[in-house]
Short mmCIF file of N, CA, C and O in Angstrom, two decimals:
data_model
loop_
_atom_site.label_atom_id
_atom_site.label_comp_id
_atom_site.label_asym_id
_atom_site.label_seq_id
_atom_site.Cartn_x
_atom_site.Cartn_y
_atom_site.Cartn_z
N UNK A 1 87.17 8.61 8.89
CA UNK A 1 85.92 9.24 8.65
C UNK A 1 85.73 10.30 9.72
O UNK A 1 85.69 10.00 10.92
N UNK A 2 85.60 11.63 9.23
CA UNK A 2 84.92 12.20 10.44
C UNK A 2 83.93 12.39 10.68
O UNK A 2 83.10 11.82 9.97
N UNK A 3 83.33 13.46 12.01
CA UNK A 3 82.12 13.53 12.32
C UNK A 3 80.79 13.99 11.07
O UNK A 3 79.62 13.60 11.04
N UNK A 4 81.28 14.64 10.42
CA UNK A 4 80.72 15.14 9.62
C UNK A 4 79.98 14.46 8.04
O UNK A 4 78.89 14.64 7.50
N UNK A 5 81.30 13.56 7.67
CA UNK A 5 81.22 12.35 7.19
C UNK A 5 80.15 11.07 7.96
O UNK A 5 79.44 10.39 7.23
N UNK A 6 80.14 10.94 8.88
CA UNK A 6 79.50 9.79 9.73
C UNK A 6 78.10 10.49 9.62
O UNK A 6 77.30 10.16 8.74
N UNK A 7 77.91 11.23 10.33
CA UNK A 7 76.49 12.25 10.44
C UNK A 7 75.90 12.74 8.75
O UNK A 7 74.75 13.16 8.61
N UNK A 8 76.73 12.62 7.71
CA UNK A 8 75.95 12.64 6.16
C UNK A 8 75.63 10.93 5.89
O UNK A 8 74.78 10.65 5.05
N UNK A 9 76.23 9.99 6.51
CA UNK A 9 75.85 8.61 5.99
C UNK A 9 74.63 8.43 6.99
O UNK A 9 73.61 7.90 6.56
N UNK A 10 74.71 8.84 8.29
CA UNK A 10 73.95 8.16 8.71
C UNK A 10 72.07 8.89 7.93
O UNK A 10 71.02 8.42 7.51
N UNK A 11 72.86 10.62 8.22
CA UNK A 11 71.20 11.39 7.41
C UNK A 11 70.83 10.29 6.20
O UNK A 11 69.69 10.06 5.80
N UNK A 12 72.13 9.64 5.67
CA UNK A 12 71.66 9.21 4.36
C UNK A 12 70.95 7.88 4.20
O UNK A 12 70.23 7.73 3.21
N UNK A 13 71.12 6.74 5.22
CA UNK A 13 70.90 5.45 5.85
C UNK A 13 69.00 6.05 6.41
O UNK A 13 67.96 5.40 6.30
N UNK A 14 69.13 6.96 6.77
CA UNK A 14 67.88 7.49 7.19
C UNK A 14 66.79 7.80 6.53
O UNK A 14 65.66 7.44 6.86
N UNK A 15 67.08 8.55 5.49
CA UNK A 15 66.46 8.80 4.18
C UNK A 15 66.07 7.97 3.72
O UNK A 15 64.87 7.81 3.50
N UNK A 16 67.38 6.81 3.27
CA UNK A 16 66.77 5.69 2.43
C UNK A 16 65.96 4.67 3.38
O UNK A 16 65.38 3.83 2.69
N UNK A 17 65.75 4.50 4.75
CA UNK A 17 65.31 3.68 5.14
C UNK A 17 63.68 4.18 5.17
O UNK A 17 62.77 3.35 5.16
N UNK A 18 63.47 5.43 5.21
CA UNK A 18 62.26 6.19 5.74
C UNK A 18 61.83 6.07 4.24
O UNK A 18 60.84 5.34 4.20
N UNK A 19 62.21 6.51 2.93
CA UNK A 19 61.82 6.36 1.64
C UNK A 19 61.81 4.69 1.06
O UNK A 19 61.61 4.54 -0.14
N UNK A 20 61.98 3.69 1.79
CA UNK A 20 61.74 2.18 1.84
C UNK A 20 60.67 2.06 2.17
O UNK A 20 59.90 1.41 1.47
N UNK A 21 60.22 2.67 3.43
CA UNK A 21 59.09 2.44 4.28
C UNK A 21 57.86 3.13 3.57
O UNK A 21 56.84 2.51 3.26
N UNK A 22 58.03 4.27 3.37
CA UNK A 22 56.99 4.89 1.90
C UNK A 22 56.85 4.13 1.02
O UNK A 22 55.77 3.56 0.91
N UNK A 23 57.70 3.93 0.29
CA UNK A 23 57.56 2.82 -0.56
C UNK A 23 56.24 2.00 -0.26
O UNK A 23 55.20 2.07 -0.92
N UNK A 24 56.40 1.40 0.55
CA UNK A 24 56.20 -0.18 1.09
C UNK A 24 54.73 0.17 1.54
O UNK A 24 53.73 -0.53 1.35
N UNK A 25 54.77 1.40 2.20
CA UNK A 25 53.41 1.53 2.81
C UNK A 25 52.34 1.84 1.39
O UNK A 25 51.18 1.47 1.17
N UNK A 26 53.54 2.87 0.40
CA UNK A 26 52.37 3.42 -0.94
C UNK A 26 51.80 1.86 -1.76
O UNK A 26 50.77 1.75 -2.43
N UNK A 27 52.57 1.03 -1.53
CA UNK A 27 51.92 -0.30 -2.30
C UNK A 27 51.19 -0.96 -1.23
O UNK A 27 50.40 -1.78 -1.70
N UNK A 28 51.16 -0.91 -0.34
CA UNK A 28 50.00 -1.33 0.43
C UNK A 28 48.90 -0.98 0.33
O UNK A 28 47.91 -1.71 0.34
N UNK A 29 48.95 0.69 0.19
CA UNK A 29 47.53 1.46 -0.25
C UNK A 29 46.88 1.14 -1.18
O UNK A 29 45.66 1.01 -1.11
N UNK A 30 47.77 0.90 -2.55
CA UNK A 30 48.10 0.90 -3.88
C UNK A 30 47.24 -0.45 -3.62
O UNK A 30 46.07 -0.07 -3.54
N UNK A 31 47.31 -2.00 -3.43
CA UNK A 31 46.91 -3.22 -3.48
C UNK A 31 45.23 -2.75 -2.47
O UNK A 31 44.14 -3.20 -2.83
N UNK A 32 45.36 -1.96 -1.41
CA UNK A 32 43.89 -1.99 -1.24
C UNK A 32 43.12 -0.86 -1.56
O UNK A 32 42.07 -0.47 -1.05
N UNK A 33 43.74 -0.43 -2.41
CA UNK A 33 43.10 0.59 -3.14
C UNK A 33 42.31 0.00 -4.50
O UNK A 33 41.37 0.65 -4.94
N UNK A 34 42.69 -1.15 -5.09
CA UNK A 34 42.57 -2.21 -5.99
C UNK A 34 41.66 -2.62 -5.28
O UNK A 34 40.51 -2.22 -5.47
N UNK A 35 41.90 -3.33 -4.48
CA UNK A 35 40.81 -4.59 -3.94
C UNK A 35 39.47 -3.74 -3.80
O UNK A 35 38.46 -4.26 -4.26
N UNK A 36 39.34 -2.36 -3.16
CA UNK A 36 38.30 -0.88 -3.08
C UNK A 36 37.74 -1.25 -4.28
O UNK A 36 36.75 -1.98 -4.14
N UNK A 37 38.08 -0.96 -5.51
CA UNK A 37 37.35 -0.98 -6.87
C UNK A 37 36.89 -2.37 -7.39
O UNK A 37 35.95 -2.64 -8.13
N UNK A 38 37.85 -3.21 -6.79
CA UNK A 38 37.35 -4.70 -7.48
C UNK A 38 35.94 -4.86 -6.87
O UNK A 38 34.96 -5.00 -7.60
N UNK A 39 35.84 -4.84 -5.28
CA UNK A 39 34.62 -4.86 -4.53
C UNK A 39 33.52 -3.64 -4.80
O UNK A 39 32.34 -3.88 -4.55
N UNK A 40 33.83 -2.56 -5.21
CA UNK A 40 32.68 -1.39 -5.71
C UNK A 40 32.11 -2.44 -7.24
O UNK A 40 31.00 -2.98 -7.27
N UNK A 41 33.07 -2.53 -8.34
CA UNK A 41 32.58 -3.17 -9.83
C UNK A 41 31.88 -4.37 -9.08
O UNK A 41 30.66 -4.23 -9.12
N UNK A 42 32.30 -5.57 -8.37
CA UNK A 42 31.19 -6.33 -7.95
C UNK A 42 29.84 -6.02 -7.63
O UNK A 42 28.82 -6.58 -8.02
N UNK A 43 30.03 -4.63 -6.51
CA UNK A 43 28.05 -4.48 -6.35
C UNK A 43 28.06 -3.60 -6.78
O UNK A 43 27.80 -2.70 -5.98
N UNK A 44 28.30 -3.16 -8.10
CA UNK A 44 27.34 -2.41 -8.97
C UNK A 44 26.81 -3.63 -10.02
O UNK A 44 25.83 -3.49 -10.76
N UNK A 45 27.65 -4.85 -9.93
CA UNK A 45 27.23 -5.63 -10.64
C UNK A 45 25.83 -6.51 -10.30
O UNK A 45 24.87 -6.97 -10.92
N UNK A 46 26.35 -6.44 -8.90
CA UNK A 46 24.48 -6.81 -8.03
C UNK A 46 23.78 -6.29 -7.80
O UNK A 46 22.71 -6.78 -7.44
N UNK A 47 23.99 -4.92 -7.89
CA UNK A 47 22.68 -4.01 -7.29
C UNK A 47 22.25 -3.69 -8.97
O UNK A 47 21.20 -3.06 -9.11
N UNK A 48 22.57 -3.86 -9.51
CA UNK A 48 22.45 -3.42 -10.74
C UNK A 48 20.81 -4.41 -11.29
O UNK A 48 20.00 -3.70 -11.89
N UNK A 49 20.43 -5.69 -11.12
CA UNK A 49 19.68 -6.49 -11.32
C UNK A 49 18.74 -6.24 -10.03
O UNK A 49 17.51 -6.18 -10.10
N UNK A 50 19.36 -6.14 -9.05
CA UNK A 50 17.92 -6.12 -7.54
C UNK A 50 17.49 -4.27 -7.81
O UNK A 50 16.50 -3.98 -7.14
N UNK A 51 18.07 -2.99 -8.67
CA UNK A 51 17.20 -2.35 -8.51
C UNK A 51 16.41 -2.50 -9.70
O UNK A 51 15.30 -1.96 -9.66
N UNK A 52 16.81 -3.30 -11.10
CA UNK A 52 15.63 -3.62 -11.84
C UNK A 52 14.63 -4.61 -11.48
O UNK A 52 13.56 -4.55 -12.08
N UNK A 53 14.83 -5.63 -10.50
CA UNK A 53 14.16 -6.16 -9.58
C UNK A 53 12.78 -5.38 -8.63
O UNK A 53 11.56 -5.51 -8.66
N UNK A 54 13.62 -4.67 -7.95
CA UNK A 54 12.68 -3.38 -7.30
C UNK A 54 11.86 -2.51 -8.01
O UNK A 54 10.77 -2.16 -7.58
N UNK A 55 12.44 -2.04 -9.35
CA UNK A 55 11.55 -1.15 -9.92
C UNK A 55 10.65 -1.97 -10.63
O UNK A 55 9.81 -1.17 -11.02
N UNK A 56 10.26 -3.33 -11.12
CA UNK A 56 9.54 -4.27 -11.46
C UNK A 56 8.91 -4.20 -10.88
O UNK A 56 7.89 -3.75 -11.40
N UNK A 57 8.74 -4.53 -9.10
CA UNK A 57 8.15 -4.60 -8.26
C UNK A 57 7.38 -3.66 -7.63
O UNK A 57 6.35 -3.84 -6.98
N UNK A 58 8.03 -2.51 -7.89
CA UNK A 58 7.16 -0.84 -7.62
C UNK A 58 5.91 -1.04 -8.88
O UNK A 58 4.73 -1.10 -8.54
N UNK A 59 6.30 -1.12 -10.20
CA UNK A 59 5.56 -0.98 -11.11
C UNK A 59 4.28 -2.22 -10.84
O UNK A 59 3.12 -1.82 -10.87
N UNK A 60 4.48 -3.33 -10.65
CA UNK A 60 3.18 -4.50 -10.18
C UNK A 60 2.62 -4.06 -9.05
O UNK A 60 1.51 -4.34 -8.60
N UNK A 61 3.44 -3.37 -8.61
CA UNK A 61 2.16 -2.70 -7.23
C UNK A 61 1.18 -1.75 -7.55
O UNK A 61 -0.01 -1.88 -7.26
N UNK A 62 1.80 -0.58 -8.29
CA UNK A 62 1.32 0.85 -8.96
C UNK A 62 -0.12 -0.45 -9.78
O UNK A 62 -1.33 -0.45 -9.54
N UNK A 63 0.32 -0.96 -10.31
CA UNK A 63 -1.15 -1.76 -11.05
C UNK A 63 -1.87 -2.37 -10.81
O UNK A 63 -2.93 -2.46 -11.43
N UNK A 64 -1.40 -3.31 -9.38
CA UNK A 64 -2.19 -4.14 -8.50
C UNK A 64 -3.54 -2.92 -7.61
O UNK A 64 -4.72 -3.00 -7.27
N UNK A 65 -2.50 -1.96 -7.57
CA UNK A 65 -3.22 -0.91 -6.45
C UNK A 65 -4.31 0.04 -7.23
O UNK A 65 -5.22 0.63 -6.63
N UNK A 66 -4.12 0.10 -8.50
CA UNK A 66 -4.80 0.51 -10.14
C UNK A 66 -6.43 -0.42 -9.67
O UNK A 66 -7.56 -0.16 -9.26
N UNK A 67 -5.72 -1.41 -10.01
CA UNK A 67 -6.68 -3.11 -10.25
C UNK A 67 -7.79 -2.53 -9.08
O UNK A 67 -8.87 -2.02 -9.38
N UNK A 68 -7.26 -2.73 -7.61
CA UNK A 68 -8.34 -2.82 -6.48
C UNK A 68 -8.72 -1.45 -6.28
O UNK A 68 -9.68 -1.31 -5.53
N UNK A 69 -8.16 -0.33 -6.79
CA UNK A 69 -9.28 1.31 -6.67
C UNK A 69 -10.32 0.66 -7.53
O UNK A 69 -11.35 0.28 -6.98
N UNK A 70 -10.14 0.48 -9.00
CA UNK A 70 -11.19 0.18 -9.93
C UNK A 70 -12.58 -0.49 -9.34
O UNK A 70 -13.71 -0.03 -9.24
N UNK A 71 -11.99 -1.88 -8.95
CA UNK A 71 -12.89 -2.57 -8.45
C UNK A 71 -13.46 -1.88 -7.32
O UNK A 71 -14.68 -2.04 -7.37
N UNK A 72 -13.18 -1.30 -6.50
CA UNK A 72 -14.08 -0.79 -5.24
C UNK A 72 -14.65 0.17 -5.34
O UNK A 72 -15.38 0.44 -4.39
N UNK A 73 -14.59 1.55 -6.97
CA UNK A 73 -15.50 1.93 -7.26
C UNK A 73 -16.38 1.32 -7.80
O UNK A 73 -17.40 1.98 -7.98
N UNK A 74 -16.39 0.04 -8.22
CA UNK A 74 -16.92 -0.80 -8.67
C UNK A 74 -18.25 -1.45 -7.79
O UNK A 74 -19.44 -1.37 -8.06
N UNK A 75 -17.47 -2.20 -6.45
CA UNK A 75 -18.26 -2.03 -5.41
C UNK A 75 -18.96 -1.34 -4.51
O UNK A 75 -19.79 -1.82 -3.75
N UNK A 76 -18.60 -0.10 -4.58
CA UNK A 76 -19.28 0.76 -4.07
C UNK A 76 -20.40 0.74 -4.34
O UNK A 76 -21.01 0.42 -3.32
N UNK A 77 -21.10 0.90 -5.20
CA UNK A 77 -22.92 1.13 -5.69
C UNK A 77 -23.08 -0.20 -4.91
O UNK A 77 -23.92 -0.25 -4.02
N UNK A 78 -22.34 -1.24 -5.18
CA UNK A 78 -23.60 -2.44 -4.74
C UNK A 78 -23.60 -2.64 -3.21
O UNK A 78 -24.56 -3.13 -2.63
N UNK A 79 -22.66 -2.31 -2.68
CA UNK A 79 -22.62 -2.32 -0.81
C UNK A 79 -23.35 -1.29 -0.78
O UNK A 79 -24.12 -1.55 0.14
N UNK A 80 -23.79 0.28 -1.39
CA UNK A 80 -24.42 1.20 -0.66
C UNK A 80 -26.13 0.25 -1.17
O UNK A 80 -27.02 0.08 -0.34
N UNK A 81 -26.21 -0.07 -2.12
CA UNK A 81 -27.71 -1.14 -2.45
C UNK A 81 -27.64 -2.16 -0.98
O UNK A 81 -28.49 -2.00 -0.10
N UNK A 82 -27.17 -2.60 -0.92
CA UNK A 82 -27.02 -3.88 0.37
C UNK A 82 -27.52 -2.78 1.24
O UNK A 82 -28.66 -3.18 1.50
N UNK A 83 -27.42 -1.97 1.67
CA UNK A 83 -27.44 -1.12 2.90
C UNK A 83 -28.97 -0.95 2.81
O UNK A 83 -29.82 -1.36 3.59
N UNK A 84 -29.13 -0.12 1.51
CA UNK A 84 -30.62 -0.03 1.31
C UNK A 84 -31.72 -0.87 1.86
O UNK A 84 -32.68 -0.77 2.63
N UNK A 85 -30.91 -2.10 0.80
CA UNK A 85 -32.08 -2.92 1.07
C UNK A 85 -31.96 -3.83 2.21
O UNK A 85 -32.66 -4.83 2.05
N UNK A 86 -31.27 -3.82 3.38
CA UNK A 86 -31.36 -3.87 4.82
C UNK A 86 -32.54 -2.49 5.52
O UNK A 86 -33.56 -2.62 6.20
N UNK A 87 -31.99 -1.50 5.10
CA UNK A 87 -33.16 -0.59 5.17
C UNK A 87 -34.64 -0.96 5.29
O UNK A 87 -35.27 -0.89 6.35
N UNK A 88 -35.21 -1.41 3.94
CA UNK A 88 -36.15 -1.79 3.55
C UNK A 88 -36.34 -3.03 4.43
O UNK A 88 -37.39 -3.06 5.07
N UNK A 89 -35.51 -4.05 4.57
CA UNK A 89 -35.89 -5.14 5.43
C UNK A 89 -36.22 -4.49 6.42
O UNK A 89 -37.45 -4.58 6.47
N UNK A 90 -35.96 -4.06 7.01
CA UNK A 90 -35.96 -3.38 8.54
C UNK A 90 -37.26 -2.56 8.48
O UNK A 90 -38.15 -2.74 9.30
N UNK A 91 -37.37 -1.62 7.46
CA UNK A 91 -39.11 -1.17 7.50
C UNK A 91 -39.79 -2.39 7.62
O UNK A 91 -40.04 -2.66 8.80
N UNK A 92 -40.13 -3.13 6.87
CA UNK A 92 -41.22 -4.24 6.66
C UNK A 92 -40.84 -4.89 7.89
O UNK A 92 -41.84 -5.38 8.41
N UNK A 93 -39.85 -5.07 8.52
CA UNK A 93 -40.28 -5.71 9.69
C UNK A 93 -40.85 -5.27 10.57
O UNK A 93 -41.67 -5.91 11.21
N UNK A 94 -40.56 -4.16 10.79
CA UNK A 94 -41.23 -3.10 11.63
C UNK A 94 -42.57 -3.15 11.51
O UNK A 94 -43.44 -3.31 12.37
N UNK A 95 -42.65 -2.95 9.97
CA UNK A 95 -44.42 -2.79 10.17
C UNK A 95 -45.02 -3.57 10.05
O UNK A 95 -46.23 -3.32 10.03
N UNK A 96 -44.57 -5.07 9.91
CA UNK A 96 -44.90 -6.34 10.26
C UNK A 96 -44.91 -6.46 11.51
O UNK A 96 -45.87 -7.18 11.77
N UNK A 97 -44.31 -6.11 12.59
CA UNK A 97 -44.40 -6.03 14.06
C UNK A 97 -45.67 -5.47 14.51
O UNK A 97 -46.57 -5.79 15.30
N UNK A 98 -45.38 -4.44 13.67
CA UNK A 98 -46.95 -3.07 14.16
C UNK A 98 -47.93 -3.95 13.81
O UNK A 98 -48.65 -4.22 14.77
N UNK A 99 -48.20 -4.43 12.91
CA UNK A 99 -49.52 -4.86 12.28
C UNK A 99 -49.66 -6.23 12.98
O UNK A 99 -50.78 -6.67 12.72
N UNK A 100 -49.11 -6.89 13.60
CA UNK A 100 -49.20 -8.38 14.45
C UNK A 100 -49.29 -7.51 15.39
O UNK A 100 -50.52 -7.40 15.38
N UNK A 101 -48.80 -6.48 16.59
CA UNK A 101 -49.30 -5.63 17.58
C UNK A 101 -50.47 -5.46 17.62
O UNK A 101 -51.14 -6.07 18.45
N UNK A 102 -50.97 -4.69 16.85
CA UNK A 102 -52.04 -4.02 16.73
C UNK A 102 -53.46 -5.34 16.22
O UNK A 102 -54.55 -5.46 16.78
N UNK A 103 -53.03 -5.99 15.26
CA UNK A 103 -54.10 -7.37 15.34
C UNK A 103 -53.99 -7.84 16.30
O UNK A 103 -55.13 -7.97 16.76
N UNK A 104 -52.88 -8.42 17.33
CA UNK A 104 -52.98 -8.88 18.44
C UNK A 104 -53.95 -8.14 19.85
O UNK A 104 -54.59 -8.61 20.78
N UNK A 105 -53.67 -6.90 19.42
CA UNK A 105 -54.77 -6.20 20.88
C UNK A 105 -56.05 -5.64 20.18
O UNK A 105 -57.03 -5.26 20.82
N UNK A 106 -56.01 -5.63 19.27
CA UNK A 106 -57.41 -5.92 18.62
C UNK A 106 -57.92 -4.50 18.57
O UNK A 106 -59.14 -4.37 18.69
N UNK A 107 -57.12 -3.34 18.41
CA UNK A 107 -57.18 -2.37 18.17
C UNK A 107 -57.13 -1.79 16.23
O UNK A 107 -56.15 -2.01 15.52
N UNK A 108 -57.91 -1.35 15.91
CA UNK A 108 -57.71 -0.79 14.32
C UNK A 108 -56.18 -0.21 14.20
O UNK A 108 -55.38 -0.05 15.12
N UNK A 109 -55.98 0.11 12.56
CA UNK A 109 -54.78 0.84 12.52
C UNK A 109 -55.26 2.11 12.38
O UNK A 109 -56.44 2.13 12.04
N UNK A 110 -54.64 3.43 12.56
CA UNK A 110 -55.25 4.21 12.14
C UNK A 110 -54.96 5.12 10.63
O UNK A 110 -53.86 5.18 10.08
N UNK A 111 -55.97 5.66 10.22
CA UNK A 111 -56.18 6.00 9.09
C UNK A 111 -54.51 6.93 8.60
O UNK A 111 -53.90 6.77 7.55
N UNK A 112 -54.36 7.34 9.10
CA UNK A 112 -52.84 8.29 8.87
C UNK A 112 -51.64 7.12 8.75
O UNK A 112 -51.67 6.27 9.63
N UNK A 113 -50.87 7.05 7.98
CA UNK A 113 -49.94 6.30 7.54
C UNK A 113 -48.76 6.89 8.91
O UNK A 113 -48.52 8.09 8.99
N UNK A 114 -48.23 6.05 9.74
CA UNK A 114 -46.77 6.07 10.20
C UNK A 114 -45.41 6.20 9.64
O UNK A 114 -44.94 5.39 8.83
N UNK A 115 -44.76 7.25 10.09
CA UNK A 115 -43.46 7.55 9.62
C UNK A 115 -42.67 6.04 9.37
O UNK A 115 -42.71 5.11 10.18
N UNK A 116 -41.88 6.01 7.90
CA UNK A 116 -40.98 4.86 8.27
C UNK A 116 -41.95 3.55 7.65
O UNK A 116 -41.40 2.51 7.28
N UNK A 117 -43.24 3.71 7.60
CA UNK A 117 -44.51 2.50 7.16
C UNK A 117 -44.71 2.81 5.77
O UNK A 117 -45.21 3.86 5.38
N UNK A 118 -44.23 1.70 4.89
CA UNK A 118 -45.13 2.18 3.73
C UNK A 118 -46.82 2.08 3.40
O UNK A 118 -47.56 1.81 4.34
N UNK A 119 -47.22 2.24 2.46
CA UNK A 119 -48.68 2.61 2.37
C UNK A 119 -49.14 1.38 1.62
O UNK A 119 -48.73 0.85 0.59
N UNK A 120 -50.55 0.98 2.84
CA UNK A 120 -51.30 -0.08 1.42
C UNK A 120 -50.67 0.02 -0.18
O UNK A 120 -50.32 1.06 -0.73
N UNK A 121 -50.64 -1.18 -0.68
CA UNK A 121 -50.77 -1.10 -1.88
C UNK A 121 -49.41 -0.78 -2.72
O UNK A 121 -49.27 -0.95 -3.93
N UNK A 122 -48.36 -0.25 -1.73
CA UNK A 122 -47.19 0.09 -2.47
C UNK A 122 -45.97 -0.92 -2.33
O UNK A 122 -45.74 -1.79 -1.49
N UNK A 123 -45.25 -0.45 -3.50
CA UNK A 123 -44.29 -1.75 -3.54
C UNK A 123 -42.81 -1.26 -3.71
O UNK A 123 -42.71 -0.09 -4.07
N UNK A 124 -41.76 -1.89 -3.53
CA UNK A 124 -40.94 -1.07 -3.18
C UNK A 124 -39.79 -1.92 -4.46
O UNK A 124 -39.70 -3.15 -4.39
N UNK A 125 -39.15 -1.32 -5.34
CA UNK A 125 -38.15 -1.53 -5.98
C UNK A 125 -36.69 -1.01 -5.66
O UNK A 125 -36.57 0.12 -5.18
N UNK A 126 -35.71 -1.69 -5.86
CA UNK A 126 -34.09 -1.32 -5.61
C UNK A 126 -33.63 -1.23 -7.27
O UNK A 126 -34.05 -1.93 -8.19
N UNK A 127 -32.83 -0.34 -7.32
CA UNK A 127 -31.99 -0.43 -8.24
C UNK A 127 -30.13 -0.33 -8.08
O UNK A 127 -29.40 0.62 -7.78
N UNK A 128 -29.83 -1.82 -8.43
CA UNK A 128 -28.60 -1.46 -8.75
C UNK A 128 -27.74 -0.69 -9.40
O UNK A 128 -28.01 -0.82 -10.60
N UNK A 129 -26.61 0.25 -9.22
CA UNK A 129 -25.88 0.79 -10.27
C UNK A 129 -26.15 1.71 -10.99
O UNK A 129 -25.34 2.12 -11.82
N UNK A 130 -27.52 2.31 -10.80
CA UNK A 130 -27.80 3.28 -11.60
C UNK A 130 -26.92 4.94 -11.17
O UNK A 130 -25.82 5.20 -10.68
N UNK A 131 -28.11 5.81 -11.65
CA UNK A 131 -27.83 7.08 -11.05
C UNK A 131 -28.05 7.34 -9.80
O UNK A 131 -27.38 8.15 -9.15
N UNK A 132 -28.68 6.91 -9.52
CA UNK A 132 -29.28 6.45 -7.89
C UNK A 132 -29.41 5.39 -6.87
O UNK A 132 -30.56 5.05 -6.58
N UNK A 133 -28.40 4.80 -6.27
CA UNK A 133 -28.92 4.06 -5.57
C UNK A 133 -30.07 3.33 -4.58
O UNK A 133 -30.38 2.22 -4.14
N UNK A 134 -30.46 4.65 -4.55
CA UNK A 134 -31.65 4.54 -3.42
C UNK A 134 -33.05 3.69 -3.85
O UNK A 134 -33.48 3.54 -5.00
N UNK A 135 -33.58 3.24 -2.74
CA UNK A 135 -34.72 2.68 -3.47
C UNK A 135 -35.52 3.40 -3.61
O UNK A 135 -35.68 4.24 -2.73
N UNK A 136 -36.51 3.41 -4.97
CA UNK A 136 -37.27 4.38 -5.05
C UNK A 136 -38.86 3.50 -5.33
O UNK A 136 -38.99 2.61 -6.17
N UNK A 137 -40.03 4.01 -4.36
CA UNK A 137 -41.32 3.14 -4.59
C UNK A 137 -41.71 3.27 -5.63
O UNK A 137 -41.21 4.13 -6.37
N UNK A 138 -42.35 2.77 -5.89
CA UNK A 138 -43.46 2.34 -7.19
C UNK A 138 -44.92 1.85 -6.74
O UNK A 138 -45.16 1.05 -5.84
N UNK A 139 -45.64 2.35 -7.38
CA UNK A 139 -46.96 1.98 -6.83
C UNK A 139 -48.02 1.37 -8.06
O UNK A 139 -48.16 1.85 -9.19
N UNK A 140 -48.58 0.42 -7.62
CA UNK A 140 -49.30 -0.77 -8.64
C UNK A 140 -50.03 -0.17 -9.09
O UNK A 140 -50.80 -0.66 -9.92
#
């Protein structure tokens, strides 16, 4: 054999050992390139139910959150009435104060009605829910 001969077997021993190793490595890729898709088709198979899960869950909120606007325009008129008629408590006490004051020092009231005092004789109604909350007097 000569040099030339020896140096084409060995290029050739080389080749085939380096095109073994390709080989070997392309089916390695090849098997986790497989296992890549087996594990993607699994969670599309799970996410597939938790985002109809989630969008279930978006939608019972969107209606829950529907539900409690409704109701709190709902409540609204009757908490701004509550307020009122704390209002009104709060006059009459007041001028229940004044008028035990003023009987107490034995002084008259005087003829001019006080800011905030309602007037002999008047009576005071609330209305819920209407066009108006506010209380509006009425007189006997």
């Amino acid at each position: 054999m000569t040099l030339t001969g020896a140096s084409a077997a060995i290029a050739s021993l080389s080749l085939a050992a380096l095109a073994w190793f390709g080989i070997q490595s392309l089916r390695k890729l090849r098997s986790t390139l497989d296992e890549v898709q087996q594990t993607v088709a699994e969670l599309r198979g799970r996410i597939d139910p938790i985002a109809g899960e989630a969008t279930a869950l978006v939608r019972t909120a969107n209606s829950t959150i529907r539900e409690v606007k409704g109701r709190i325009t709902t409540v609204d008129p009757l908490l701004d009435s509550a307020h009122d008629v704390g209002d009104v408590i709060h006059q009459v006490a007041e001028s229940f104060k004044q008028a035990m004051a003023e009987k107490s020092s034995g002084s008259r009231p005087s003829a001019a009605p006080r800011a905030g005092r309602p007037l002999q004789g008047e009576a005071v109604s609330i209305r819920i829910g209407g066009p108006s909350a506010a209380p509006t007097p009425r007189v006997r």
